[in-house]
PDB file of C-alpha atoms in Angstrom:
ATOM      1  CA  MET A  44       1.617  20.631 -12.962  1.00 88.00           C
ATOM      2  CA  GLN A  45      -0.566  21.586 -10.012  1.00 95.00           C
ATOM      3  CA  HIS A  46       0.842  21.278  -6.471  1.00 97.00           C
ATOM      4  CA  ILE A  47      -1.506  20.551  -3.546  1.00 97.00           C
ATOM      5  CA  PRO A  48      -0.424  20.017   0.084  1.00 97.00           C
ATOM      6  CA  ILE A  49      -1.999  17.064   1.887  1.00 98.00           C
ATOM      7  CA  ASN A  50      -3.180  18.804   5.029  1.00 96.00           C
ATOM      8  CA  LYS A  51      -6.133  18.403   7.366  1.00 93.00           C
ATOM      9  CA  GLN A  52      -8.299  20.629   5.180  1.00 94.00           C
ATOM     10  CA  GLU A  53      -7.731  18.378   2.154  1.00 95.00           C
ATOM     11  CA  ILE A  54      -8.275  15.231   4.232  1.00 97.00           C
ATOM     12  CA  LEU A  55     -11.582  16.365   5.700  1.00 94.00           C
ATOM     13  CA  LYS A  56     -12.891  16.900   2.152  1.00 94.00           C
ATOM     14  CA  ARG A  57     -12.424  13.179   1.564  1.00 96.00           C
ATOM     15  CA  TYR A  58     -12.713  11.396   4.903  1.00 96.00           C
ATOM     16  CA  ARG A  59     -15.938   9.531   5.699  1.00 95.00           C
ATOM     17  CA  PRO A  60     -16.595   8.332   9.272  1.00 94.00           C
ATOM     18  CA  ILE A  61     -17.865   4.770   9.677  1.00 94.00           C
ATOM     19  CA  THR A  62     -21.659   4.766   9.860  1.00 93.00           C
ATOM     20  CA  VAL A  63     -23.601   3.510  12.868  1.00 95.00           C
ATOM     21  CA  GLN A  64     -25.206   0.819  10.685  1.00 96.00           C
ATOM     22  CA  ALA A  65     -21.866  -0.625   9.511  1.00 95.00           C
ATOM     23  CA  HIS A  66     -20.911  -4.277   9.895  1.00 96.00           C
ATOM     24  CA  LYS A  67     -17.957  -6.282   8.628  1.00 94.00           C
ATOM     25  CA  GLY A  68     -19.760  -7.072   5.390  1.00 95.00           C
ATOM     26  CA  THR A  69     -20.209  -3.391   4.549  1.00 95.00           C
ATOM     27  CA  GLN A  70     -16.654  -2.373   5.440  1.00 97.00           C
ATOM     28  CA  GLY A  71     -14.922  -4.140   2.578  1.00 98.00           C
ATOM     29  CA  HIS A  72     -12.676  -7.173   2.144  1.00 98.00           C
ATOM     30  CA  ALA A  73      -8.981  -6.673   1.400  1.00 98.00           C
ATOM     31  CA  LEU A  74      -6.751  -9.396  -0.041  1.00 98.00           C
ATOM     32  CA  ILE A  75      -3.038  -9.007   0.678  1.00 98.00           C
ATOM     33  CA  ILE A  76      -0.708 -11.150  -1.422  1.00 98.00           C
ATOM     34  CA  GLY A  77       2.961 -11.624  -0.666  1.00 98.00           C
ATOM     35  CA  GLY A  78       5.488 -12.969   1.782  1.00 98.00           C
ATOM     36  CA  SER A  79       8.264 -15.502   1.402  1.00 98.00           C
ATOM     37  CA  TYR A  80      10.491 -17.465   3.767  1.00 98.00           C
ATOM     38  CA  GLY A  81      11.918 -14.998   6.308  1.00 97.00           C
ATOM     39  CA  LYS A  82       9.631 -12.156   5.192  1.00 98.00           C
ATOM     40  CA  ILE A  83       6.200 -13.150   6.456  1.00 98.00           C
ATOM     41  CA  GLY A  84       6.308 -10.240   8.897  1.00 98.00           C
ATOM     42  CA  SER A  85       5.644  -7.844   6.029  1.00 98.00           C
ATOM     43  CA  ILE A  86       2.266  -9.481   5.396  1.00 98.00           C
ATOM     44  CA  ILE A  87       1.390  -9.516   9.090  1.00 98.00           C
ATOM     45  CA  LEU A  88       2.118  -5.781   9.307  1.00 98.00           C
ATOM     46  CA  ALA A  89       0.176  -4.960   6.148  1.00 98.00           C
ATOM     47  CA  SER A  90      -2.783  -7.114   7.176  1.00 98.00           C
ATOM     48  CA  LYS A  91      -2.993  -5.621  10.666  1.00 98.00           C
ATOM     49  CA  ALA A  92      -2.748  -2.097   9.296  1.00 98.00           C
ATOM     50  CA  SER A  93      -5.491  -2.854   6.792  1.00 98.00           C
ATOM     51  CA  LEU A  94      -7.905  -4.083   9.436  1.00 98.00           C
ATOM     52  CA  ARG A  95      -7.011  -1.176  11.746  1.00 98.00           C
ATOM     53  CA  SER A  96      -7.858   1.226   8.907  1.00 98.00           C
ATOM     54  CA  GLY A  97     -11.522   0.247   9.201  1.00 97.00           C
ATOM     55  CA  CYS A  98     -11.587  -2.592   6.691  1.00 98.00           C
ATOM     56  CA  GLY A  99     -14.126  -5.256   7.632  1.00 98.00           C
ATOM     57  CA  LEU A 100     -12.293  -8.388   6.459  1.00 98.00           C
ATOM     58  CA  VAL A 101      -8.681  -9.165   5.541  1.00 98.00           C
ATOM     59  CA  THR A 102      -7.364 -12.283   3.849  1.00 98.00           C
ATOM     60  CA  ALA A 103      -3.632 -12.946   3.431  1.00 98.00           C
ATOM     61  CA  PHE A 104      -2.357 -15.051   0.521  1.00 98.00           C
ATOM     62  CA  ILE A 105       1.081 -16.402   1.448  1.00 98.00           C
ATOM     63  CA  PRO A 106       3.409 -19.382   0.987  1.00 98.00           C
ATOM     64  CA  LYS A 107       2.802 -22.247   3.413  1.00 98.00           C
ATOM     65  CA  CYS A 108       5.714 -21.337   5.696  1.00 98.00           C
ATOM     66  CA  GLY A 109       3.812 -18.319   7.012  1.00 98.00           C
ATOM     67  CA  TYR A 110       0.563 -20.024   7.958  1.00 98.00           C
ATOM     68  CA  ASN A 111       1.255 -20.623  11.660  1.00 97.00           C
ATOM     69  CA  SER A 112       2.860 -17.187  12.103  1.00 96.00           C
ATOM     70  CA  ILE A 113      -0.160 -15.271  10.851  1.00 97.00           C
ATOM     71  CA  GLN A 114      -2.783 -17.463  12.506  1.00 96.00           C
ATOM     72  CA  THR A 115      -0.963 -17.161  15.837  1.00 96.00           C
ATOM     73  CA  SER A 116       0.024 -13.489  15.807  1.00 95.00           C
ATOM     74  CA  PHE A 117      -3.016 -12.116  14.013  1.00 95.00           C
ATOM     75  CA  PRO A 118      -6.091 -14.295  14.576  1.00 96.00           C
ATOM     76  CA  GLU A 119      -8.411 -11.709  13.005  1.00 97.00           C
ATOM     77  CA  ALA A 120      -6.968 -12.421   9.539  1.00 96.00           C
ATOM     78  CA  MET A 121      -8.052 -15.218   7.225  1.00 98.00           C
ATOM     79  CA  VAL A 122      -5.306 -17.063   5.366  1.00 98.00           C
ATOM     80  CA  ILE A 123      -4.944 -18.772   1.992  1.00 98.00           C
ATOM     81  CA  THR A 124      -1.685 -20.573   1.277  1.00 98.00           C
ATOM     82  CA  ASP A 125       0.175 -21.286  -1.914  1.00 98.00           C
ATOM     83  CA  LYS A 126       1.085 -24.913  -2.595  1.00 97.00           C
ATOM     84  CA  MET A 127       4.786 -24.038  -2.185  1.00 98.00           C
ATOM     85  CA  GLU A 128       6.441 -23.832   1.215  1.00 98.00           C
ATOM     86  CA  GLU A 129       8.810 -20.870   0.838  1.00 98.00           C
ATOM     87  CA  HIS A 130       7.565 -18.702  -2.037  1.00 98.00           C
ATOM     88  CA  ILE A 131       4.476 -17.940  -4.076  1.00 98.00           C
ATOM     89  CA  SER A 132       4.153 -20.004  -7.233  1.00 98.00           C
ATOM     90  CA  LYS A 133       0.509 -19.646  -8.320  1.00 98.00           C
ATOM     91  CA  ILE A 134      -2.043 -17.108  -7.149  1.00 98.00           C
ATOM     92  CA  GLU A 135      -5.435 -18.788  -6.861  1.00 97.00           C
ATOM     93  CA  PHE A 136      -8.312 -17.901  -4.527  1.00 97.00           C
ATOM     94  CA  ASP A 137     -12.069 -18.360  -4.434  1.00 96.00           C
ATOM     95  CA  ILE A 138     -12.937 -15.258  -2.426  1.00 97.00           C
ATOM     96  CA  ILE A 139     -14.213 -12.008  -3.971  1.00 98.00           C
ATOM     97  CA  PRO A 140     -12.195  -9.167  -2.425  1.00 98.00           C
ATOM     98  CA  ASN A 141     -13.025  -5.496  -2.853  1.00 98.00           C
ATOM     99  CA  ALA A 142      -9.368  -4.528  -3.265  1.00 98.00           C
ATOM    100  CA  ILE A 143      -5.976  -6.233  -3.484  1.00 99.00           C
ATOM    101  CA  ALA A 144      -2.433  -5.334  -2.428  1.00 99.00           C
ATOM    102  CA  ILE A 145       0.458  -7.395  -3.768  1.00 98.00           C
ATOM    103  CA  GLY A 146       4.229  -7.514  -3.449  1.00 98.00           C
ATOM    104  CA  MET A 147       5.248  -7.032   0.188  1.00 98.00           C
ATOM    105  CA  GLY A 148       8.018  -9.469   1.124  1.00 98.00           C
ATOM    106  CA  MET A 149       7.134 -11.557  -1.926  1.00 98.00           C
ATOM    107  CA  GLY A 150      10.626 -12.094  -3.292  1.00 98.00           C
ATOM    108  CA  GLN A 151      11.508 -12.499  -6.958  1.00 98.00           C
ATOM    109  CA  HIS A 152      11.715 -16.257  -7.438  1.00 98.00           C
ATOM    110  CA  GLU A 153      11.212 -17.231 -11.078  1.00 98.00           C
ATOM    111  CA  ALA A 154       7.933 -18.974 -10.243  1.00 98.00           C
ATOM    112  CA  THR A 155       6.797 -15.918  -8.268  1.00 98.00           C
ATOM    113  CA  GLN A 156       7.483 -13.630 -11.219  1.00 98.00           C
ATOM    114  CA  LYS A 157       5.412 -15.887 -13.471  1.00 98.00           C
ATOM    115  CA  ALA A 158       2.589 -16.053 -10.921  1.00 98.00           C
ATOM    116  CA  PHE A 159       2.613 -12.259 -10.598  1.00 98.00           C
ATOM    117  CA  GLY A 160       2.319 -11.845 -14.366  1.00 98.00           C
ATOM    118  CA  GLU A 161      -0.589 -14.292 -14.581  1.00 98.00           C
ATOM    119  CA  PHE A 162      -2.301 -12.545 -11.691  1.00 98.00           C
ATOM    120  CA  LEU A 163      -2.069  -9.172 -13.447  1.00 98.00           C
ATOM    121  CA  LYS A 164      -3.584 -10.592 -16.615  1.00 97.00           C
ATOM    122  CA  ASN A 165      -6.617 -11.920 -14.736  1.00 97.00           C
ATOM    123  CA  ASN A 166      -7.227  -9.339 -12.025  1.00 97.00           C
ATOM    124  CA  ASP A 167     -10.150  -6.924 -12.237  1.00 96.00           C
ATOM    125  CA  LYS A 168     -10.129  -5.531  -8.681  1.00 98.00           C
ATOM    126  CA  PRO A 169      -8.752  -2.176  -7.436  1.00 98.00           C
ATOM    127  CA  LEU A 170      -5.047  -2.785  -6.982  1.00 98.00           C
ATOM    128  CA  LEU A 171      -2.007  -1.612  -5.032  1.00 99.00           C
ATOM    129  CA  ILE A 172       1.473  -2.814  -6.028  1.00 98.00           C
ATOM    130  CA  ASP A 173       4.379  -2.516  -3.602  1.00 98.00           C
ATOM    131  CA  ALA A 174       7.908  -3.774  -2.987  1.00 98.00           C
ATOM    132  CA  ASP A 175       8.769  -6.897  -5.004  1.00 98.00           C
ATOM    133  CA  GLY A 176       5.687  -6.382  -7.130  1.00 98.00           C
ATOM    134  CA  ILE A 177       7.298  -3.135  -8.311  1.00 98.00           C
ATOM    135  CA  ASN A 178      10.684  -4.843  -8.673  1.00 98.00           C
ATOM    136  CA  ILE A 179       9.195  -7.576 -10.846  1.00 98.00           C
ATOM    137  CA  LEU A 180       7.467  -4.949 -12.995  1.00 98.00           C
ATOM    138  CA  SER A 181      10.810  -3.189 -13.430  1.00 98.00           C
ATOM    139  CA  LYS A 182      12.392  -6.423 -14.670  1.00 97.00           C
ATOM    140  CA  ASN A 183       9.463  -7.298 -16.933  1.00 97.00           C
ATOM    141  CA  LYS A 184       8.222  -4.034 -18.419  1.00 96.00           C
ATOM    142  CA  GLU A 185       6.040  -5.894 -20.885  1.00 97.00           C
ATOM    143  CA  LEU A 186       3.757  -6.414 -17.879  1.00 98.00           C
ATOM    144  CA  PHE A 187       3.030  -2.665 -17.770  1.00 98.00           C
ATOM    145  CA  ASP A 188       0.224  -3.264 -20.258  1.00 98.00           C
ATOM    146  CA  PHE A 189      -1.570  -5.517 -17.760  1.00 98.00           C
ATOM    147  CA  VAL A 190      -1.474  -3.061 -14.851  1.00 98.00           C
ATOM    148  CA  PRO A 191      -4.861  -1.316 -14.946  1.00 97.00           C
ATOM    149  CA  GLU A 192      -5.396   2.409 -14.887  1.00 98.00           C
ATOM    150  CA  ARG A 193      -5.786   3.909 -11.384  1.00 98.00           C
ATOM    151  CA  THR A 194      -3.520   1.258  -9.862  1.00 98.00           C
ATOM    152  CA  VAL A 195      -1.609   2.597  -6.846  1.00 98.00           C
ATOM    153  CA  LEU A 196       2.159   1.982  -6.824  1.00 98.00           C
ATOM    154  CA  THR A 197       4.108   2.705  -3.630  1.00 98.00           C
ATOM    155  CA  PRO A 198       7.862   2.726  -4.395  1.00 98.00           C
ATOM    156  CA  HIS A 199      10.636   3.852  -2.107  1.00 97.00           C
ATOM    157  CA  LYS A 200      13.646   5.549  -3.691  1.00 96.00           C
ATOM    158  CA  LYS A 201      15.450   2.409  -4.903  1.00 97.00           C
ATOM    159  CA  GLU A 202      12.259   0.799  -6.227  1.00 97.00           C
ATOM    160  CA  LEU A 203      11.404   4.000  -8.072  1.00 98.00           C
ATOM    161  CA  GLN A 204      14.905   4.115  -9.543  1.00 97.00           C
ATOM    162  CA  ARG A 205      14.471   0.590 -10.920  1.00 97.00           C
ATOM    163  CA  LEU A 206      11.140   1.609 -12.404  1.00 97.00           C
ATOM    164  CA  ILE A 207      12.027   4.915 -14.105  1.00 97.00           C
ATOM    165  CA  GLY A 208      15.842   4.912 -14.254  1.00 96.00           C
ATOM    166  CA  ASP A 209      18.385   7.281 -12.678  1.00 96.00           C
ATOM    167  CA  TRP A 210      17.858  10.994 -12.131  1.00 97.00           C
ATOM    168  CA  ASP A 211      20.221  13.893 -11.485  1.00 96.00           C
ATOM    169  CA  SER A 212      17.889  16.138  -9.504  1.00 96.00           C
ATOM    170  CA  GLU A 213      14.611  16.119  -7.605  1.00 94.00           C
ATOM    171  CA  GLU A 214      13.036  17.966 -10.518  1.00 95.00           C
ATOM    172  CA  GLU A 215      14.091  15.226 -12.956  1.00 97.00           C
ATOM    173  CA  LYS A 216      12.818  12.519 -10.586  1.00 97.00           C
ATOM    174  CA  ILE A 217       9.407  14.170 -10.409  1.00 96.00           C
ATOM    175  CA  GLU A 218       9.347  14.787 -14.163  1.00 96.00           C
ATOM    176  CA  LYS A 219      10.126  11.159 -15.004  1.00 97.00           C
ATOM    177  CA  THR A 220       7.674   9.816 -12.420  1.00 98.00           C
ATOM    178  CA  ALA A 221       4.950  12.162 -13.654  1.00 97.00           C
ATOM    179  CA  LYS A 222       5.561  11.055 -17.243  1.00 97.00           C
ATOM    180  CA  LEU A 223       5.095   7.400 -16.277  1.00 97.00           C
ATOM    181  CA  ALA A 224       2.042   8.177 -14.135  1.00 98.00           C
ATOM    182  CA  GLU A 225       0.416  10.160 -16.936  1.00 97.00           C
ATOM    183  CA  SER A 226       1.206   7.651 -19.697  1.00 97.00           C
ATOM    184  CA  ARG A 227      -0.232   4.741 -17.723  1.00 98.00           C
ATOM    185  CA  LYS A 228      -2.831   6.614 -15.649  1.00 98.00           C
ATOM    186  CA  TRP A 229      -1.278   5.168 -12.483  1.00 98.00           C
ATOM    187  CA  ILE A 230      -1.162   6.748  -9.038  1.00 98.00           C
ATOM    188  CA  MET A 231       2.447   6.981  -7.881  1.00 98.00           C
ATOM    189  CA  VAL A 232       3.118   7.228  -4.138  1.00 98.00           C
ATOM    190  CA  ILE A 233       6.769   8.234  -3.787  1.00 98.00           C
ATOM    191  CA  LYS A 234       7.709   7.294  -0.234  1.00 98.00           C
ATOM    192  CA  GLY A 235      10.152   9.676   1.391  1.00 96.00           C
ATOM    193  CA  ALA A 236      10.509  12.822   3.470  1.00 95.00           C
ATOM    194  CA  PRO A 237       8.034  14.101   2.531  1.00 97.00           C
ATOM    195  CA  THR A 238       5.961  11.463   0.760  1.00 98.00           C
ATOM    196  CA  GLN A 239       4.517  12.709  -2.525  1.00 98.00           C
ATOM    197  CA  ILE A 240       1.687  11.410  -4.676  1.00 98.00           C
ATOM    198  CA  ILE A 241       1.509  12.018  -8.419  1.00 98.00           C
ATOM    199  CA  SER A 242      -1.898  11.522 -10.009  1.00 97.00           C
ATOM    200  CA  ASN A 243      -3.818  13.186 -12.848  1.00 94.00           C
ATOM    201  CA  ASN A 244      -1.015  15.706 -13.422  1.00 93.00           C
ATOM    202  CA  VAL A 245      -1.163  16.848  -9.790  1.00 97.00           C
ATOM    203  CA  ILE A 246       1.568  16.514  -7.150  1.00 98.00           C
ATOM    204  CA  TYR A 247       0.225  16.031  -3.629  1.00 98.00           C
ATOM    205  CA  THR A 248       2.815  16.596  -0.892  1.00 98.00           C
ATOM    206  CA  ASN A 249       2.116  15.108   2.523  1.00 98.00           C
ATOM    207  CA  SER A 250       2.344  17.332   5.612  1.00 98.00           C
ATOM    208  CA  THR A 251       2.434  14.620   8.302  1.00 98.00           C
ATOM    209  CA  GLY A 252       5.175  12.252   9.421  1.00 98.00           C
ATOM    210  CA  ASN A 253       8.705  12.557  10.742  1.00 98.00           C
ATOM    211  CA  GLN A 254      11.954  10.602  11.087  1.00 98.00           C
ATOM    212  CA  ALA A 255      10.266   8.034  13.344  1.00 98.00           C
ATOM    213  CA  LEU A 256       8.945   6.431  10.139  1.00 98.00           C
ATOM    214  CA  ALA A 257      12.489   5.546   9.043  1.00 97.00           C
ATOM    215  CA  THR A 258      12.076   1.991  10.293  1.00 98.00           C
ATOM    216  CA  ALA A 259      11.672  -1.509   8.858  1.00 97.00           C
ATOM    217  CA  GLY A 260       8.099  -2.350   7.920  1.00 98.00           C
ATOM    218  CA  SER A 261       6.895   1.237   7.718  1.00 98.00           C
ATOM    219  CA  GLY A 262       6.089   0.848   4.014  1.00 98.00           C
ATOM    220  CA  ASP A 263       4.235  -2.408   4.611  1.00 98.00           C
ATOM    221  CA  THR A 264       1.901  -0.675   7.034  1.00 98.00           C
ATOM    222  CA  LEU A 265       1.314   2.142   4.538  1.00 98.00           C
ATOM    223  CA  SER A 266       0.297  -0.362   1.865  1.00 98.00           C
ATOM    224  CA  GLY A 267      -2.042  -2.044   4.339  1.00 98.00           C
ATOM    225  CA  ILE A 268      -3.714   1.247   5.235  1.00 98.00           C
ATOM    226  CA  ILE A 269      -4.191   2.256   1.597  1.00 98.00           C
ATOM    227  CA  VAL A 270      -5.630  -1.105   0.486  1.00 98.00           C
ATOM    228  CA  GLY A 271      -7.897  -1.103   3.537  1.00 98.00           C
ATOM    229  CA  LEU A 272      -9.296   2.248   2.410  1.00 98.00           C
ATOM    230  CA  LEU A 273      -9.600   1.001  -1.166  1.00 98.00           C
ATOM    231  CA  ALA A 274     -11.608  -1.989   0.061  1.00 98.00           C
ATOM    232  CA  GLN A 275     -13.954   0.353   1.942  1.00 98.00           C
ATOM    233  CA  GLY A 276     -14.897   2.057  -1.317  1.00 98.00           C
ATOM    234  CA  TYR A 277     -12.604   5.063  -1.370  1.00 98.00           C
ATOM    235  CA  LYS A 278     -11.358   5.894  -4.859  1.00 98.00           C
ATOM    236  CA  PRO A 279      -7.692   5.035  -5.522  1.00 98.00           C
ATOM    237  CA  GLU A 280      -6.488   8.636  -5.383  1.00 98.00           C
ATOM    238  CA  GLU A 281      -8.497   9.274  -2.205  1.00 98.00           C
ATOM    239  CA  SER A 282      -7.094   6.094  -0.638  1.00 98.00           C
ATOM    240  CA  ALA A 283      -3.527   7.142  -1.361  1.00 98.00           C
ATOM    241  CA  ILE A 284      -4.019  10.691  -0.048  1.00 98.00           C
ATOM    242  CA  LEU A 285      -5.824   9.571   3.113  1.00 98.00           C
ATOM    243  CA  GLY A 286      -3.412   6.677   3.620  1.00 98.00           C
ATOM    244  CA  VAL A 287      -0.187   8.688   3.571  1.00 98.00           C
ATOM    245  CA  TYR A 288      -1.693  11.373   5.804  1.00 98.00           C
ATOM    246  CA  ILE A 289      -2.947   8.915   8.442  1.00 98.00           C
ATOM    247  CA  HIS A 290       0.301   6.914   8.231  1.00 98.00           C
ATOM    248  CA  GLY A 291       2.340  10.034   8.930  1.00 98.00           C
ATOM    249  CA  LEU A 292      -0.045  11.163  11.648  1.00 98.00           C
ATOM    250  CA  THR A 293       0.632   8.002  13.671  1.00 98.00           C
ATOM    251  CA  ALA A 294       4.301   9.020  13.866  1.00 98.00           C
ATOM    252  CA  ASP A 295       3.443  12.596  14.798  1.00 98.00           C
ATOM    253  CA  ILE A 296       1.302  11.308  17.670  1.00 98.00           C
ATOM    254  CA  GLY A 297       3.387   8.314  18.727  1.00 98.00           C
ATOM    255  CA  SER A 298       6.824   9.933  18.615  1.00 98.00           C
ATOM    256  CA  LYS A 299       5.735  12.408  21.303  1.00 98.00           C
ATOM    257  CA  ILE A 300       5.495   9.431  23.648  1.00 97.00           C
ATOM    258  CA  LEU A 301       8.110   6.997  22.303  1.00 98.00           C
ATOM    259  CA  GLY A 302      10.575   9.376  20.685  1.00 98.00           C
ATOM    260  CA  TYR A 303      12.112   8.869  17.251  1.00 98.00           C
ATOM    261  CA  HIS A 304      14.521   6.055  18.136  1.00 98.00           C
ATOM    262  CA  ALA A 305      12.116   3.540  19.668  1.00 98.00           C
ATOM    263  CA  PHE A 306       9.170   3.996  17.305  1.00 98.00           C
ATOM    264  CA  ILE A 307       8.722   0.897  15.079  1.00 98.00           C
ATOM    265  CA  ALA A 308       6.244  -0.282  12.452  1.00 98.00           C
ATOM    266  CA  THR A 309       4.091  -2.043  15.023  1.00 98.00           C
ATOM    267  CA  ASP A 310       3.644   1.350  16.695  1.00 98.00           C
ATOM    268  CA  ILE A 311       2.232   2.754  13.454  1.00 98.00           C
ATOM    269  CA  ILE A 312      -0.533   0.172  13.768  1.00 98.00           C
ATOM    270  CA  GLU A 313      -0.996   0.844  17.488  1.00 98.00           C
ATOM    271  CA  TYR A 314      -1.479   4.582  16.927  1.00 98.00           C
ATOM    272  CA  LEU A 315      -3.882   4.283  13.991  1.00 98.00           C
ATOM    273  CA  GLY A 316      -6.832   4.540  16.372  1.00 97.00           C
ATOM    274  CA  LYS A 317      -5.691   7.891  17.772  1.00 97.00           C
ATOM    275  CA  ALA A 318      -4.940   9.149  14.263  1.00 97.00           C
ATOM    276  CA  PHE A 319      -8.465   8.366  13.049  1.00 97.00           C
ATOM    277  CA  LEU A 320      -9.987   9.778  16.248  1.00 96.00           C
ATOM    278  CA  SER A 321      -8.257  13.079  15.563  1.00 94.00           C
ATOM    279  CA  LEU A 322     -10.136  13.272  12.256  1.00 93.00           C
ATOM    280  CA  ASP A 323     -13.490  12.344  13.785  1.00 86.00           C
ATOM    281  CA  GLU A 324     -13.075  15.111  16.368  1.00 79.00           C
ATOM    282  CA  LYS A 325     -12.817  17.707  13.581  1.00 63.00           C
ATOM    283  CA  LEU A 326     -16.109  16.741  11.932  1.00 59.00           C
TER     284      LEU A 326
END
């Protein structure tokens, strides 16, 4: 298996600045599906990160309980609500997104699991699955067949463990993850220190980021960045590589000002601008 570090040289091979002629209609439309009572913040973080990644339009699909929260705290987002108040029960929308992220804060209610399965069977858009989306897959492995090739999955350690089973060493973890990625042609983003991506029999190891990212909501912002890049037309592997690098770069920049203790997920979003500017300056 080939090993490639995700460094600035690799990023600049893939990164495309936004053109002067761009408008919101050319910058892609991301749909972010998830949230449940008490966990609407995950969708707010993901949606903000998506828009701050250069995506032109973001729509959040959430249960009704989150409507006022998103519309108040993030007026730039559009919102579609499920018929249920506290959890997702049926995923229906009449928009045509360029890419979709699903799972953040979604919970695992029985109706939500059924809705997730039906969504997978009908979806034909580039897809990222995170958090409870991964947990539901782990519980219902018959759904693997409905997850398309080149889907990006973003598990943290526990979510990965539920997906592939236990391991006794880092080597075994990578081996089992690579086997799943290869058999299904998925792109696995293993969140950690460092974050690694397994795709097409290659392991990409990220060079940015630090302990400031060990904070609630950090993964939600990563999913938002990656789906925002997907919606802009980056290929899934490119989106994952660029996304983890930029995500880590916000912590490298922001922690110099805020330190490691005070840096939170909202700061990841706040420092996205400086992270992207650092790439533009190198072109």
